Amino acid sequence: MLTNKQVGFIGGGAMAEALIRGILEARLVTPSQLTVSDVSKERLDYLRSTFMVSTTHDSQEIAKQSDILFLTVKPQVISSVIESIAPVVAKSTVVVSVAAGITIAAFQGKMPGVPIIRVMPNTPVAVGAGMSAMALGKYVTTTVSEPVAQIFGAVGKVVTVTEDTMDAVTGLSGSGPAYAFVLIDALTDAGVRVGFSRQTAVLLAAQTLMGAAKMVLETGEHPAKLRDMVTSPGGTAITGVHVLEQNGVRAALIDAVVAATNRSREMGRR
């Protein structure tokens, strides 16, 4: 599906690196199909030597030659990037933005007729286990969106959502790794408290959460059913779950997602 397509990245940071690594490992493209621009010479040297991709400081050059153009820059500089590339982006080019809080309309106003896809990935794309949500602009067809979904699928899971839910995506999966890291850290401290070394405790905690998540995804069972499989009558697991419920862990997680979603909405109104 990506045969003979030129893929460009404006911004060569961690997100761009994760996507480049993923699509090359999945053999969706060859290095000759990839070009990256960045303001940092050191960063471009690293990407060129690591992945054998082409690099340039000229974002307009990439915008002109790309069939799929990823804007992997910080939200605070996206406006200047749009102003720079808008005059040279062809209507056949698919523009993919991962800049949080920047709406499709903001792009469409400067690039009328250009297919725009807005994506909210999360940090585990760096290890091929990300969760990405795509919102499609009005000029995006299935033919246009499928190659982009394939690219994000190379670094994890991907879903298509409506743009009005992107703040909720930010609150749940975008911010979700932070919640998981808090849980792993707390479980690690608990492991140390009951006698393990910190190294052993973090392994026990992290692998347990990863395994539980994998069971949910691969079995398709409701998490509550899987929990019931672990909690035998009068046993250790139900005793622990009881303590979690007493201390409001479930409510705290719900509140965290709601608060992060509301914060995302506030940031988007600036």
PDB file of N, CA and C in Angstrom, residues 9 19 58 74 88 112 119 138 147 157 167 173 199 212 216 218 223 230 238-239 242 260 265 270:
ATOM      1  N   PHE A   9       8.809  13.674   7.129  1.00  0.00           N
ATOM      2  CA  PHE A   9       8.619  14.061   8.527  1.00  0.00           C
ATOM      3  C   PHE A   9       9.194  15.452   8.736  1.00  0.00           C
ATOM      4  N   LEU A  19       8.101   6.277  14.780  1.00  0.00           N
ATOM      5  CA  LEU A  19       7.351   5.920  13.576  1.00  0.00           C
ATOM      6  C   LEU A  19       8.292   5.407  12.481  1.00  0.00           C
ATOM      7  N   ASP A  58      15.240  21.908   5.036  1.00  0.00           N
ATOM      8  CA  ASP A  58      14.231  22.632   4.261  1.00  0.00           C
ATOM      9  C   ASP A  58      12.875  21.931   4.350  1.00  0.00           C
ATOM     10  N   LYS A  74       6.321  20.242  17.946  1.00  0.00           N
ATOM     11  CA  LYS A  74       5.600  20.676  19.138  1.00  0.00           C
ATOM     12  C   LYS A  74       4.453  21.614  18.754  1.00  0.00           C
ATOM     13  N   VAL A  88       3.022  25.279  -0.712  1.00  0.00           N
ATOM     14  CA  VAL A  88       3.643  24.276  -1.591  1.00  0.00           C
ATOM     15  C   VAL A  88       3.043  22.881  -1.444  1.00  0.00           C
ATOM     16  N   PRO A 112      -6.765  24.539   1.972  1.00  0.00           N
ATOM     17  CA  PRO A 112      -8.081  24.071   1.523  1.00  0.00           C
ATOM     18  C   PRO A 112      -7.961  22.946   0.494  1.00  0.00           C
ATOM     19  N   VAL A 119      -3.832  12.942  14.592  1.00  0.00           N
ATOM     20  CA  VAL A 119      -3.572  11.712  15.335  1.00  0.00           C
ATOM     21  C   VAL A 119      -3.083  12.032  16.741  1.00  0.00           C
ATOM     22  N   LYS A 138     -12.397  16.277   6.239  1.00  0.00           N
ATOM     23  CA  LYS A 138     -13.488  16.019   5.287  1.00  0.00           C
ATOM     24  C   LYS A 138     -13.016  15.575   3.906  1.00  0.00           C
ATOM     25  N   PRO A 147      -3.352   3.827   4.471  1.00  0.00           N
ATOM     26  CA  PRO A 147      -1.890   3.787   4.627  1.00  0.00           C
ATOM     27  C   PRO A 147      -1.418   4.435   5.922  1.00  0.00           C
ATOM     28  N   LYS A 157      -1.492  -0.203  18.388  1.00  0.00           N
ATOM     29  CA  LYS A 157      -2.882  -0.284  17.964  1.00  0.00           C
ATOM     30  C   LYS A 157      -3.341   1.087  17.479  1.00  0.00           C
ATOM     31  N   ASP A 167     -10.085  15.188  22.821  1.00  0.00           N
ATOM     32  CA  ASP A 167      -9.698  15.570  24.176  1.00  0.00           C
ATOM     33  C   ASP A 167      -9.851  14.385  25.125  1.00  0.00           C
ATOM     34  N   SER A 173      -5.988   7.555  26.757  1.00  0.00           N
ATOM     35  CA  SER A 173      -4.795   6.846  26.270  1.00  0.00           C
ATOM     36  C   SER A 173      -3.582   7.754  26.114  1.00  0.00           C
ATOM     37  N   GLN A 199      14.802  -4.033  42.154  1.00  0.00           N
ATOM     38  CA  GLN A 199      14.914  -4.573  40.796  1.00  0.00           C
ATOM     39  C   GLN A 199      13.906  -5.698  40.575  1.00  0.00           C
ATOM     40  N   ALA A 212      -1.573  -8.628  32.294  1.00  0.00           N
ATOM     41  CA  ALA A 212      -3.007  -8.400  32.480  1.00  0.00           C
ATOM     42  C   ALA A 212      -3.600  -7.667  31.275  1.00  0.00           C
ATOM     43  N   VAL A 216      -6.555  -8.977  28.458  1.00  0.00           N
ATOM     44  CA  VAL A 216      -7.754  -8.229  28.066  1.00  0.00           C
ATOM     45  C   VAL A 216      -7.836  -8.126  26.544  1.00  0.00           C
ATOM     46  N   GLU A 218      -6.235  -9.934  24.163  1.00  0.00           N
ATOM     47  CA  GLU A 218      -6.224 -11.173  23.379  1.00  0.00           C
ATOM     48  C   GLU A 218      -7.416 -12.075  23.648  1.00  0.00           C
ATOM     49  N   PRO A 223     -12.877  -6.946  31.510  1.00  0.00           N
ATOM     50  CA  PRO A 223     -11.900  -6.959  32.604  1.00  0.00           C
ATOM     51  C   PRO A 223     -12.478  -7.482  33.921  1.00  0.00           C
ATOM     52  N   VAL A 230      -9.448 -14.397  38.980  1.00  0.00           N
ATOM     53  CA  VAL A 230      -8.307 -14.340  39.895  1.00  0.00           C
ATOM     54  C   VAL A 230      -8.768 -14.345  41.349  1.00  0.00           C
ATOM     55  N   ILE A 238      -9.045 -11.141  46.327  1.00  0.00           N
ATOM     56  CA  ILE A 238     -10.255 -10.401  46.687  1.00  0.00           C
ATOM     57  C   ILE A 238     -10.014  -9.539  47.923  1.00  0.00           C
ATOM     58  N   THR A 239      -9.139  -9.987  48.793  1.00  0.00           N
ATOM     59  CA  THR A 239      -8.776  -9.167  49.951  1.00  0.00           C
ATOM     60  C   THR A 239      -8.086  -7.883  49.498  1.00  0.00           C
ATOM     61  N   HIS A 242     -10.576  -5.568  47.750  1.00  0.00           N
ATOM     62  CA  HIS A 242     -11.399  -4.894  48.753  1.00  0.00           C
ATOM     63  C   HIS A 242     -10.707  -3.642  49.283  1.00  0.00           C
ATOM     64  N   ALA A 260      -7.999  15.180  33.163  1.00  0.00           N
ATOM     65  CA  ALA A 260      -7.064  15.340  32.041  1.00  0.00           C
ATOM     66  C   ALA A 260      -7.807  15.720  30.769  1.00  0.00           C
ATOM     67  N   ARG A 265      -9.215  20.175  26.929  1.00  0.00           N
ATOM     68  CA  ARG A 265     -10.173  21.124  26.333  1.00  0.00           C
ATOM     69  C   ARG A 265      -9.764  22.565  26.614  1.00  0.00           C
ATOM     70  N   ARG A 270      -7.048  27.914  23.994  1.00  0.00           N
ATOM     71  CA  ARG A 270      -6.096  29.053  24.078  1.00  0.00           C
ATOM     72  C   ARG A 270      -5.777  29.601  22.700  1.00  0.00           C
TER      73      ARG A 270
END
